[in-house]
PDB file of C-alpha atoms in Angstrom:
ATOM      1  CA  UNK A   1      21.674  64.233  90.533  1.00  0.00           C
ATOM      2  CA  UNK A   2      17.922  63.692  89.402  1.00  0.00           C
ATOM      3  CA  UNK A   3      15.138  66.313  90.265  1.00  0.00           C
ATOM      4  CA  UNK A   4      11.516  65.181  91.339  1.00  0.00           C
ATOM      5  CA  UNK A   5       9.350  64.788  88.373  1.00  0.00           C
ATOM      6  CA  UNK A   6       5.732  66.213  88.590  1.00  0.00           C
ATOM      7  CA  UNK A   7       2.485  64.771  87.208  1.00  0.00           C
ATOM      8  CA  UNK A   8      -0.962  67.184  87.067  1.00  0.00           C
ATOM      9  CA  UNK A   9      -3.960  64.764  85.897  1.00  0.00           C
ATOM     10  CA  UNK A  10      -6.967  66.247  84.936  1.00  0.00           C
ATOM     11  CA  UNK A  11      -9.823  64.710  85.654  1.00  0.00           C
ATOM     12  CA  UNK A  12     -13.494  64.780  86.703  1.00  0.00           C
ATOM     13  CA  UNK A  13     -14.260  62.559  89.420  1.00  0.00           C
ATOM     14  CA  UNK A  14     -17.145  60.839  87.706  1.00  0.00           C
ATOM     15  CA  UNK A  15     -15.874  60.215  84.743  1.00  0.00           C
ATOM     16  CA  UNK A  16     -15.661  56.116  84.081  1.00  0.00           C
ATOM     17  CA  UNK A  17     -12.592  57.012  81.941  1.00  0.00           C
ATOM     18  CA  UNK A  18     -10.697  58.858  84.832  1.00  0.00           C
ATOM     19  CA  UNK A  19     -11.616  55.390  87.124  1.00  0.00           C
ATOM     20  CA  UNK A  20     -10.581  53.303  84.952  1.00  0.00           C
ATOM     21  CA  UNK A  21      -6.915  55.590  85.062  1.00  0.00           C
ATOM     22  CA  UNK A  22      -7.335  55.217  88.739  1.00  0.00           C
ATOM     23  CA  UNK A  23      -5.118  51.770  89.277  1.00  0.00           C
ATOM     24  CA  UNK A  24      -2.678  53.483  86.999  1.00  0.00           C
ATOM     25  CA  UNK A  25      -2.108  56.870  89.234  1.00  0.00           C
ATOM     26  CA  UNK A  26      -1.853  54.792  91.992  1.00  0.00           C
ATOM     27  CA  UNK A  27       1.157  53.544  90.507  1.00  0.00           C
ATOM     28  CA  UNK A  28       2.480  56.781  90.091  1.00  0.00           C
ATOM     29  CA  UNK A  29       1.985  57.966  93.049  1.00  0.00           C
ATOM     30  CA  UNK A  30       4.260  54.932  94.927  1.00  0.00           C
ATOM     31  CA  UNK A  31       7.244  55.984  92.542  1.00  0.00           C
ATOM     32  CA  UNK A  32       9.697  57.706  94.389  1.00  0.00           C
ATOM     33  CA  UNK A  33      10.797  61.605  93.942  1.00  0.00           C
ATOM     34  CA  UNK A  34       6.922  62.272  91.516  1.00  0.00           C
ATOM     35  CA  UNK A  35       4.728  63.821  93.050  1.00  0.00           C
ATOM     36  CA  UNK A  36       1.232  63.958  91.706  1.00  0.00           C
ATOM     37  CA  UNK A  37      -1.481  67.080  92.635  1.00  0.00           C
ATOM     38  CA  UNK A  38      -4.836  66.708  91.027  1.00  0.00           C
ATOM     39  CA  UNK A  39      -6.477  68.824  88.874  1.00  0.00           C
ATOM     40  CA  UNK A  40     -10.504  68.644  88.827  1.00  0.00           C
ATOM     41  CA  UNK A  41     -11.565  70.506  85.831  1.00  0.00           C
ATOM     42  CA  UNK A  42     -15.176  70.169  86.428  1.00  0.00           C
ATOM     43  CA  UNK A  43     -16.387  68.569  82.925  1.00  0.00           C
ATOM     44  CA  UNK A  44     -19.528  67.181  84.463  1.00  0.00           C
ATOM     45  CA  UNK A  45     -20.272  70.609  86.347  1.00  0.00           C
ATOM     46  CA  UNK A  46     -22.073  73.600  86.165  1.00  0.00           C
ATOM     47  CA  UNK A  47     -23.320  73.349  82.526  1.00  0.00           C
ATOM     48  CA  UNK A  48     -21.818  69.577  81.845  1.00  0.00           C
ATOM     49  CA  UNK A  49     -23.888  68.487  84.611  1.00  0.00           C
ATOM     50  CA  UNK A  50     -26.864  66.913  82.968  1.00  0.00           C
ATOM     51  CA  UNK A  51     -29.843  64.659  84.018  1.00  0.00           C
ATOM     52  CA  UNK A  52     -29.476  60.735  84.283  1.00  0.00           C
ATOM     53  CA  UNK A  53     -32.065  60.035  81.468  1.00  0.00           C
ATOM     54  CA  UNK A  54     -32.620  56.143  80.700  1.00  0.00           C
ATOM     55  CA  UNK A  55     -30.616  57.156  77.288  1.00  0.00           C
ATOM     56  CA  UNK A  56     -28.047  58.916  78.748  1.00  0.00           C
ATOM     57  CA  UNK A  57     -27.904  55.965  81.249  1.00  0.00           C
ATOM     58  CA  UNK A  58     -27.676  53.554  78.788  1.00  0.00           C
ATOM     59  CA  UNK A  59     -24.696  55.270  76.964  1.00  0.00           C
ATOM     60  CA  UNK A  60     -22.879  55.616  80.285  1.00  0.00           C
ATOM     61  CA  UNK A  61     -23.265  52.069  80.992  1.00  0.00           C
ATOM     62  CA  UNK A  62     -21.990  50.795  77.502  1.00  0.00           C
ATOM     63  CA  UNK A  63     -19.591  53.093  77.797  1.00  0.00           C
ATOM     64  CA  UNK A  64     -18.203  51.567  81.623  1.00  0.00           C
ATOM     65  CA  UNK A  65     -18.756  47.912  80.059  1.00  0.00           C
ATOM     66  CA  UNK A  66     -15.986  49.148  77.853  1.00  0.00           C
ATOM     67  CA  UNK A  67     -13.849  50.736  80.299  1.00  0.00           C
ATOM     68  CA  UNK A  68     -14.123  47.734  82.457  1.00  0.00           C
ATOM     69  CA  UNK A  69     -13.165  45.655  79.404  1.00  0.00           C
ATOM     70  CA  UNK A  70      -9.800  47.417  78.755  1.00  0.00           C
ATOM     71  CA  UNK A  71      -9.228  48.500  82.243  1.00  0.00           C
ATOM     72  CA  UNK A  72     -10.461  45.592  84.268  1.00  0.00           C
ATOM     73  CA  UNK A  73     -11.877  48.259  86.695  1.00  0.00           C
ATOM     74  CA  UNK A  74     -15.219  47.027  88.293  1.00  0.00           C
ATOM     75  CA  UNK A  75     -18.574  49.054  87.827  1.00  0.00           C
ATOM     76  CA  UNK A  76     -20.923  47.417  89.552  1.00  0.00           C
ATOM     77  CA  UNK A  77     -24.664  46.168  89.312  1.00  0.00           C
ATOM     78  CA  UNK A  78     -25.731  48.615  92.620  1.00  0.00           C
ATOM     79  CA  UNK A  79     -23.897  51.362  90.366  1.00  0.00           C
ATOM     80  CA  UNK A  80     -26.169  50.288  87.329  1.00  0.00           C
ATOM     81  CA  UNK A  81     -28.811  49.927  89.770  1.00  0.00           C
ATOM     82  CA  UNK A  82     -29.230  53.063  91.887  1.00  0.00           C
ATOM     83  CA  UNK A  83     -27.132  55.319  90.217  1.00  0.00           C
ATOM     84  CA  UNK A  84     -27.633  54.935  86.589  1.00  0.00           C
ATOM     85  CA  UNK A  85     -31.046  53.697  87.027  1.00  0.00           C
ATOM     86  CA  UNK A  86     -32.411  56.381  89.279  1.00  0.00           C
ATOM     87  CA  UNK A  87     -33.005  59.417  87.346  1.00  0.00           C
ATOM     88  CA  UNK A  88     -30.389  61.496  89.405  1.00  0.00           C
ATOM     89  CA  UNK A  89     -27.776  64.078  87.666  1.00  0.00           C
ATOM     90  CA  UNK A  90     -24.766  63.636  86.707  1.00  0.00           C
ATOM     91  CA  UNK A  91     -23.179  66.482  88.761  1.00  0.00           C
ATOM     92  CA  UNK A  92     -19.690  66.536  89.853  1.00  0.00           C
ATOM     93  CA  UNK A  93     -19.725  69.976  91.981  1.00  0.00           C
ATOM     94  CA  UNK A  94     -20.008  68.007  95.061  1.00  0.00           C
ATOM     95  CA  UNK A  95     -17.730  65.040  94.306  1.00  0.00           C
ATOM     96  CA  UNK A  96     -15.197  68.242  93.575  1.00  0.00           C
ATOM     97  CA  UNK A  97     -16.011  70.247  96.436  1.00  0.00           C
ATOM     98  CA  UNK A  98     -15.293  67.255  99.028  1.00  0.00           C
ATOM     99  CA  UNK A  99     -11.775  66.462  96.691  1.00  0.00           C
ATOM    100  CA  UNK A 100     -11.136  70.133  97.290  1.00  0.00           C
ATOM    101  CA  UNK A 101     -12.087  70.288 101.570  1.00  0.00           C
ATOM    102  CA  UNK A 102      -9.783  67.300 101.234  1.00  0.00           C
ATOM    103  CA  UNK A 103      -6.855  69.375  99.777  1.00  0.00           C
ATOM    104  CA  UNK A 104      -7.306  71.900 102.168  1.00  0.00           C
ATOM    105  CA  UNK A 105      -7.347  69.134 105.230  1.00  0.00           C
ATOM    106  CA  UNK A 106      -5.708  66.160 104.405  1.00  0.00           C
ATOM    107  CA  UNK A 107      -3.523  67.483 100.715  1.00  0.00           C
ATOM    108  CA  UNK A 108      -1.336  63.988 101.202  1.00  0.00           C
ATOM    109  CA  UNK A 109      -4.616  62.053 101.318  1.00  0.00           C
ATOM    110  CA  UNK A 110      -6.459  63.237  98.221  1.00  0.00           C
ATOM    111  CA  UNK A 111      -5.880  60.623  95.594  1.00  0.00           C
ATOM    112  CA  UNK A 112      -7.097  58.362  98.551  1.00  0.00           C
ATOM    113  CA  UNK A 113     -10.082  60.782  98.475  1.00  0.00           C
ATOM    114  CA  UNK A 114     -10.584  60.083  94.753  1.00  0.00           C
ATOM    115  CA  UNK A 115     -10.777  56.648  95.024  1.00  0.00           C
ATOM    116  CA  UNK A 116     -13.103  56.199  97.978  1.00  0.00           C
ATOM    117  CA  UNK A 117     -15.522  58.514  96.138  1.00  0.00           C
ATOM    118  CA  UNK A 118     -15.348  56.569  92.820  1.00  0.00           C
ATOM    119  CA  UNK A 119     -15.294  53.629  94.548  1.00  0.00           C
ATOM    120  CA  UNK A 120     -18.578  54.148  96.351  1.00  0.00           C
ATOM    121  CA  UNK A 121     -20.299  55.429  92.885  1.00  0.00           C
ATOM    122  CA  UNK A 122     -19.053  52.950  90.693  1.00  0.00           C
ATOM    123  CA  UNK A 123     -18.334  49.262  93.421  1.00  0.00           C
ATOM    124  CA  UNK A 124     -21.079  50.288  95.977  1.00  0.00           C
ATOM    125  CA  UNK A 125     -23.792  52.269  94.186  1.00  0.00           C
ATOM    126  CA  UNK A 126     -24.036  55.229  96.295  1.00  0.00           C
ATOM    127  CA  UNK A 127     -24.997  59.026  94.884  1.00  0.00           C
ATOM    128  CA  UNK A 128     -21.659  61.220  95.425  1.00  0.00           C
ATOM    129  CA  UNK A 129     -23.727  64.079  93.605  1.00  0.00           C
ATOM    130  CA  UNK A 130     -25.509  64.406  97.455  1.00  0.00           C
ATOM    131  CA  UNK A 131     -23.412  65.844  99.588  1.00  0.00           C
ATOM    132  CA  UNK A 132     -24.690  63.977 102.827  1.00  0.00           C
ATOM    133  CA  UNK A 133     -23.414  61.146 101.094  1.00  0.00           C
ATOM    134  CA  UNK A 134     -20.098  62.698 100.256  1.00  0.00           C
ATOM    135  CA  UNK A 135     -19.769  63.656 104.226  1.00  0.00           C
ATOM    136  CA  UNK A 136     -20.407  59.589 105.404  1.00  0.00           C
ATOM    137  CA  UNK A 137     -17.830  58.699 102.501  1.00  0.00           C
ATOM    138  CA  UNK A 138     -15.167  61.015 104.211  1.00  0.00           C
ATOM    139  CA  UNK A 139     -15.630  60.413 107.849  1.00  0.00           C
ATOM    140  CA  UNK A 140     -16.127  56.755 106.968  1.00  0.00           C
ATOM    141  CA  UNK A 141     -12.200  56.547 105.903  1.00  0.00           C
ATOM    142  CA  UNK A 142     -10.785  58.510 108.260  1.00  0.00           C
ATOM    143  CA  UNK A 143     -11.066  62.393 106.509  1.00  0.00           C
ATOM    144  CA  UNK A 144     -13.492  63.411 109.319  1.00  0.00           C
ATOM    145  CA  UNK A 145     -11.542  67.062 109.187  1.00  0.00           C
ATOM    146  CA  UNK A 146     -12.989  67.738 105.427  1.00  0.00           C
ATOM    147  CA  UNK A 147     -16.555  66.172 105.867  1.00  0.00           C
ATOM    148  CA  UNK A 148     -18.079  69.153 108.126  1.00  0.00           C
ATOM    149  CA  UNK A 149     -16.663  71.615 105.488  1.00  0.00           C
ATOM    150  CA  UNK A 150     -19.502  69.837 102.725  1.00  0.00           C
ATOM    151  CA  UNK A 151     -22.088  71.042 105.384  1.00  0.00           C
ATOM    152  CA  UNK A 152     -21.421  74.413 105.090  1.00  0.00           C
ATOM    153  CA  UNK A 153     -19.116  75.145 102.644  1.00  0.00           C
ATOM    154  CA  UNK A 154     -16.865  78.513 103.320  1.00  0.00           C
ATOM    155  CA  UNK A 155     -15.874  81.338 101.439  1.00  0.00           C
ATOM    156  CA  UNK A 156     -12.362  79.603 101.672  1.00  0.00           C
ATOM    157  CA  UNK A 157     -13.382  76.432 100.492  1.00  0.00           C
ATOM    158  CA  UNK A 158     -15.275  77.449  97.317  1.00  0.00           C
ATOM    159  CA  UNK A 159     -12.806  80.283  96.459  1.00  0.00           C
ATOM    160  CA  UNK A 160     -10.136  77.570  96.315  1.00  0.00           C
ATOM    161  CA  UNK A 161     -12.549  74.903  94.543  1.00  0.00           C
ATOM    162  CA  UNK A 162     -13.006  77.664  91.652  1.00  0.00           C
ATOM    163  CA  UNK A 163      -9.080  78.535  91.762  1.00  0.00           C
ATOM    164  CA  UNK A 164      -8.700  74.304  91.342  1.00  0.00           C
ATOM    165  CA  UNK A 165     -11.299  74.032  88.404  1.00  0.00           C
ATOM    166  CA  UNK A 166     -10.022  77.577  86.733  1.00  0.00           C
ATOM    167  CA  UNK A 167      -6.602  76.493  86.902  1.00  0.00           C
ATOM    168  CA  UNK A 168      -7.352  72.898  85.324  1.00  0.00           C
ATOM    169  CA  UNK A 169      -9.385  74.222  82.625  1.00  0.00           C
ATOM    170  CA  UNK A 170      -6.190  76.693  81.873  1.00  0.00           C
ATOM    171  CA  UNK A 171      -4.175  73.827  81.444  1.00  0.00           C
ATOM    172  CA  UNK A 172      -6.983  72.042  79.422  1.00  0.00           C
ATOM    173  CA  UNK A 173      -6.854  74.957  76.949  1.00  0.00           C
ATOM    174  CA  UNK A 174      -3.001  75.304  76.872  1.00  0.00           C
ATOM    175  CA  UNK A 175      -2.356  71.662  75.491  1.00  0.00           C
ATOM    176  CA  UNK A 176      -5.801  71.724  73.044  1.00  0.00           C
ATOM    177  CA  UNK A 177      -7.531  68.955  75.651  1.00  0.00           C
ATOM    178  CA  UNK A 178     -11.179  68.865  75.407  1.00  0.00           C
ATOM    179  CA  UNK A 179     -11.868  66.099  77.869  1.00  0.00           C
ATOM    180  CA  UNK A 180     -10.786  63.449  80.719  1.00  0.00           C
ATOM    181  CA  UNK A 181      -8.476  62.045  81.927  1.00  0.00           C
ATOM    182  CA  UNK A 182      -5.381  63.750  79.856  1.00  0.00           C
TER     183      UNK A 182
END
């Protein structure tokens, strides 16, 4: 008699390297009797969130060439475009927050909620550090329950977001990891 096996990625959800994993947790998650439950750490949050500068967005760029290279994972020219190119932040509190209303909502549906955020960052351009943009992302594939939860985040909500990113960053420190994906 076999037991289930159990998988806990950590990731950030804009990190190029954790997309480029994407295709490969997929995977895992169709294999019978695993079970997978994410574990946001929050590397580009809170003080690693920084400013898009036109070095920093060069260096992410060469850096998803390369990812795309190895992974064949697409980043797009609209990401290059109006992402990259725009001068934003690189801030993944809200890309986090919406994985975490999506635990709380839908928990069977998050890694779907992963990829649809990455997805519209890195295929269709769009800024999942504005969390408008995060809400139309949700509702528009069906996770209408989480979406209103961005607008007015609860005590509920961000308690268990912190308990998420705490609880990664644990595990980060147990097994001497100092980035994404591990």
């Amino acid at each position: 008699m076999t037991g289930k096996s159990h998988i806990t990625p950590l990731f950030d959800p804009l990190c190029g390297w954790c997309y480029g994993a994407s295709p490969l947790l997929a995977q895992l998650a169709a294999v019978p009797d695993l079970t997978i439950t994410l574990a946001p750490t929050g590397l580009f949050s809170d003080s690693g969130a920084r400013s898009m500068d036109e070095r920093f967005a060069a260096f992410a760029w060469s850096n998803d060439q390369r990812i795309g290279s190895l992974t064949g994972q697409r980043f797009s020219d609209l990401y290059r475009s109006q992402v990259l190119a725009t001068g934003g932040m690189l801030d993944s509190a809200p890309a986090t927050l919406a994985l975490t209303a999506v635990a709380l909502t839908a928990p069977k549906h998050e890694l779907d909620a992963l990829r649809y955020i990455q997805e519209a960052r890195y295929i269709s351009g769009r800024d999942v550090t504005d969390m408008s943009e995060l809400q139309n992302v949700l509702a528009s594939v069906g996770l209408g329950a989480a979406a209103p939860r961005l607008a007015s985040p609860d005590s509920d909500l961000l308690a268990a977001n912190r308990e998420r990113m705490a609880s990664a960053r644990a595990l980060m420190r147990e097994f001497a990891v100092n980035g994404v994906p591990d």
